[in-house]
Every structure is written in C-alpha cells, then in structure tokens.
mmCIF file of C-alpha atoms in Angstrom:
data_model
loop_
_atom_site.group_PDB
_atom_site.id
_atom_site.type_symbol
_atom_site.label_atom_id
_atom_site.label_comp_id
_atom_site.label_asym_id
_atom_site.label_seq_id
_atom_site.Cartn_x
_atom_site.Cartn_y
_atom_site.Cartn_z
ATOM 1 C CA UNK A 155 157.661 104.909 101.646
ATOM 2 C CA UNK A 156 158.750 106.092 104.781
ATOM 3 C CA UNK A 157 158.771 103.869 107.716
ATOM 4 C CA UNK A 158 155.942 105.491 109.227
ATOM 5 C CA UNK A 159 153.764 105.581 106.262
ATOM 6 C CA UNK A 160 154.261 101.877 105.947
ATOM 7 C CA UNK A 161 153.218 101.339 110.169
ATOM 8 C CA UNK A 162 150.597 103.561 109.342
ATOM 9 C CA UNK A 163 149.015 102.092 105.962
ATOM 10 C CA UNK A 164 149.732 98.081 108.023
ATOM 11 C CA UNK A 165 147.792 99.486 111.009
ATOM 12 C CA UNK A 166 144.418 100.594 108.839
ATOM 13 C CA UNK A 167 144.453 97.604 107.063
ATOM 14 C CA UNK A 168 144.829 95.778 110.062
ATOM 15 C CA UNK A 169 141.658 97.371 111.213
ATOM 16 C CA UNK A 170 139.826 96.798 107.997
ATOM 17 C CA UNK A 171 140.457 92.977 108.202
ATOM 18 C CA UNK A 172 139.146 93.347 111.543
ATOM 19 C CA UNK A 173 135.808 95.016 110.106
ATOM 20 C CA UNK A 174 135.837 92.452 107.238
ATOM 21 C CA UNK A 175 135.883 89.294 109.216
ATOM 22 C CA UNK A 176 133.050 90.809 111.576
ATOM 23 C CA UNK A 177 131.311 91.569 108.256
ATOM 24 C CA UNK A 178 131.560 87.698 107.484
ATOM 25 C CA UNK A 179 131.095 86.272 110.441
ATOM 26 C CA UNK A 180 127.856 87.967 111.338
ATOM 27 C CA UNK A 181 126.260 89.863 108.301
ATOM 28 C CA UNK A 182 127.475 87.573 105.732
ATOM 29 C CA UNK A 183 126.680 84.335 107.211
ATOM 30 C CA UNK A 184 123.396 85.608 108.086
ATOM 31 C CA UNK A 185 122.551 86.631 104.613
ATOM 32 C CA UNK A 186 123.974 83.503 102.486
ATOM 33 C CA UNK A 187 122.138 81.243 104.899
ATOM 34 C CA UNK A 188 119.129 82.956 104.210
ATOM 35 C CA UNK A 189 119.669 83.455 100.598
ATOM 36 C CA UNK A 190 117.107 80.710 99.049
ATOM 37 C CA UNK A 191 118.911 81.212 95.516
ATOM 38 C CA UNK A 192 121.589 79.128 96.945
ATOM 39 C CA UNK A 193 122.344 76.054 98.375
ATOM 40 C CA UNK A 194 123.672 75.530 101.680
ATOM 41 C CA UNK A 195 127.230 73.816 100.377
ATOM 42 C CA UNK A 196 127.372 77.037 98.017
ATOM 43 C CA UNK A 197 126.858 79.342 101.403
ATOM 44 C CA UNK A 198 129.471 77.464 103.245
ATOM 45 C CA UNK A 199 131.835 77.395 100.458
ATOM 46 C CA UNK A 200 131.625 81.582 99.934
ATOM 47 C CA UNK A 201 131.879 81.844 103.844
ATOM 48 C CA UNK A 202 135.181 79.893 103.828
ATOM 49 C CA UNK A 203 136.428 81.842 100.886
ATOM 50 C CA UNK A 204 135.459 84.836 102.750
ATOM 51 C CA UNK A 205 137.203 83.831 105.634
ATOM 52 C CA UNK A 206 140.980 82.672 104.070
ATOM 53 C CA UNK A 207 140.518 86.492 102.593
ATOM 54 C CA UNK A 208 140.201 88.143 105.955
ATOM 55 C CA UNK A 209 142.938 85.620 107.879
ATOM 56 C CA UNK A 210 145.355 86.513 104.651
ATOM 57 C CA UNK A 211 144.441 90.170 104.867
ATOM 58 C CA UNK A 212 145.408 90.462 108.347
ATOM 59 C CA UNK A 213 148.696 88.075 108.038
ATOM 60 C CA UNK A 214 150.049 90.411 105.516
ATOM 61 C CA UNK A 215 148.610 93.683 107.361
ATOM 62 C CA UNK A 216 150.799 92.734 110.162
ATOM 63 C CA UNK A 217 153.697 92.010 107.225
ATOM 64 C CA UNK A 218 153.170 95.675 106.559
ATOM 65 C CA UNK A 219 153.481 97.072 110.086
ATOM 66 C CA UNK A 220 156.609 94.514 110.610
ATOM 67 C CA UNK A 221 158.244 95.870 107.545
ATOM 68 C CA UNK A 222 158.166 99.681 108.743
ATOM 69 C CA UNK A 223 159.069 98.800 112.091
ATOM 70 C CA UNK A 224 162.165 96.872 110.587
ATOM 71 C CA UNK A 225 162.884 100.185 108.205
ATOM 72 C CA UNK A 226 162.656 102.645 111.327
ATOM 73 C CA UNK A 227 166.001 100.825 112.218
ATOM 74 C CA UNK A 228 167.536 99.604 109.433
ATOM 75 C CA UNK A 229 166.429 101.520 106.246
ATOM 76 C CA UNK A 230 166.432 99.628 102.676
ATOM 77 C CA UNK A 231 164.969 99.908 99.907
ATOM 78 C CA UNK A 232 164.262 96.138 100.024
ATOM 79 C CA UNK A 233 161.403 96.941 102.969
ATOM 80 C CA UNK A 234 159.867 99.620 101.281
ATOM 81 C CA UNK A 235 159.357 97.244 98.348
ATOM 82 C CA UNK A 236 158.201 94.434 100.609
ATOM 83 C CA UNK A 237 155.664 96.396 102.339
ATOM 84 C CA UNK A 238 154.262 97.728 98.759
ATOM 85 C CA UNK A 239 154.216 93.729 97.864
ATOM 86 C CA UNK A 240 152.026 92.943 100.746
ATOM 87 C CA UNK A 241 149.708 95.685 100.224
ATOM 88 C CA UNK A 242 149.238 94.933 96.527
ATOM 89 C CA UNK A 243 148.798 91.001 97.618
ATOM 90 C CA UNK A 244 146.039 92.161 100.022
ATOM 91 C CA UNK A 245 144.147 93.791 97.376
ATOM 92 C CA UNK A 246 144.463 90.866 94.787
ATOM 93 C CA UNK A 247 144.954 87.956 96.734
ATOM 94 C CA UNK A 248 141.859 89.497 99.498
ATOM 95 C CA UNK A 249 140.474 91.673 97.251
ATOM 96 C CA UNK A 250 139.494 88.826 94.439
ATOM 97 C CA UNK A 251 138.517 86.031 97.114
ATOM 98 C CA UNK A 252 135.782 88.846 99.060
ATOM 99 C CA UNK A 253 134.808 89.576 95.913
ATOM 100 C CA UNK A 254 133.857 85.952 94.867
ATOM 101 C CA UNK A 255 132.721 85.367 98.530
ATOM 102 C CA UNK A 256 130.020 87.973 97.794
ATOM 103 C CA UNK A 257 129.053 86.380 94.505
ATOM 104 C CA UNK A 258 131.682 88.157 92.195
ATOM 105 C CA UNK A 259 132.294 85.651 89.132
ATOM 106 C CA UNK A 260 134.485 82.822 89.866
ATOM 107 C CA UNK A 261 136.927 83.304 86.984
ATOM 108 C CA UNK A 262 138.243 85.686 89.556
ATOM 109 C CA UNK A 263 140.143 82.825 91.021
ATOM 110 C CA UNK A 264 142.609 82.680 87.984
ATOM 111 C CA UNK A 265 144.214 86.330 89.344
ATOM 112 C CA UNK A 266 144.207 85.022 92.954
ATOM 113 C CA UNK A 267 147.547 83.307 92.686
ATOM 114 C CA UNK A 268 148.967 87.008 91.310
ATOM 115 C CA UNK A 269 148.202 87.828 95.124
ATOM 116 C CA UNK A 270 149.816 85.444 96.075
ATOM 117 C CA UNK A 271 153.078 85.466 94.180
ATOM 118 C CA UNK A 272 152.892 89.372 95.803
ATOM 119 C CA UNK A 273 152.762 87.748 99.253
ATOM 120 C CA UNK A 274 155.665 85.387 98.366
ATOM 121 C CA UNK A 275 157.869 88.085 96.893
ATOM 122 C CA UNK A 276 157.189 90.332 99.862
ATOM 123 C CA UNK A 277 158.461 87.641 102.310
ATOM 124 C CA UNK A 278 161.753 87.292 100.325
ATOM 125 C CA UNK A 279 162.454 90.752 100.296
ATOM 126 C CA UNK A 280 161.420 90.804 103.858
ATOM 127 C CA UNK A 281 164.102 88.326 104.482
ATOM 128 C CA UNK A 282 166.756 90.147 101.950
ATOM 129 C CA UNK A 283 166.572 92.938 104.236
ATOM 130 C CA UNK A 284 167.003 91.443 107.388
ATOM 131 C CA UNK A 285 169.663 89.241 105.936
ATOM 132 C CA UNK A 286 171.875 92.375 104.732
ATOM 133 C CA UNK A 287 171.260 94.229 107.980
ATOM 134 C CA UNK A 288 173.165 91.282 109.968
ATOM 135 C CA UNK A 289 175.616 91.269 107.686
ATOM 136 C CA UNK A 290 176.305 94.945 107.647
#
C-alpha cells in the first residue's frame, strides 16, 4: 500500500471512529437505557464495550496515518505491514466489540484477541521500521 493510501485509509477510519463514538454517546446510550429487555447493568456493560471499541479504533486509525506519514520519508515494507495490521486489528478487535455491544453473541469475545495481537504486531512493525530508518 502506498504511503498516501495509508494516510487516506487512516483518515477515513478516524472519521468513522468519531461517528461511532457519537452514535455510542448519543443514540446507543438512549436506546440501551430505554430497552426494557436488558438490565441497567447490562446496558452499562454494552456501553463500556462500545466505548472501548471506538477508542481503540481511533488510536489505531491514527497509527495507520502515522505509518503512512513515516513511509513518505522512509518507505519500507515494514510500514505497509504495520498499517495493514492496524486496519485488520480495527476490523477484528473493534468490529467484534461493536457487534457485541449491539447485542451480538458473546462468543465474539473469543475472536477479539486476534485483533489485539494484530495491533501489537502492527506496533512492532512500526518500531522495526523506525529502528531500521535510524540505523541506515
């Protein structure tokens, strides 16, 4: 993926994160708090899950932009892989958490760590790219 593509993808993902956060803070909160089918504790648990999904979504959207910006100056496959891993992590980690918060099956929680590992590996790839750029 080219640096500008990473930057564009990261910017779009950041915008989606803001939209998701706004939905969670406004629409989802009132919907869950007014749902007579679930307890207040369950509503609060789902809102916490949704908030975590939106936060990690934003953090890693910024990571995608960062990988693209660094790649403009020091192009390397490590940065492309980092950006890709962040995107996969957003889809898997945040996607599963969003689904669970919206009433999806709790067993999606078993898939969430795969997204977390993707995030970790993305940061490792970014670190390797930075290390190599300083040692060239």
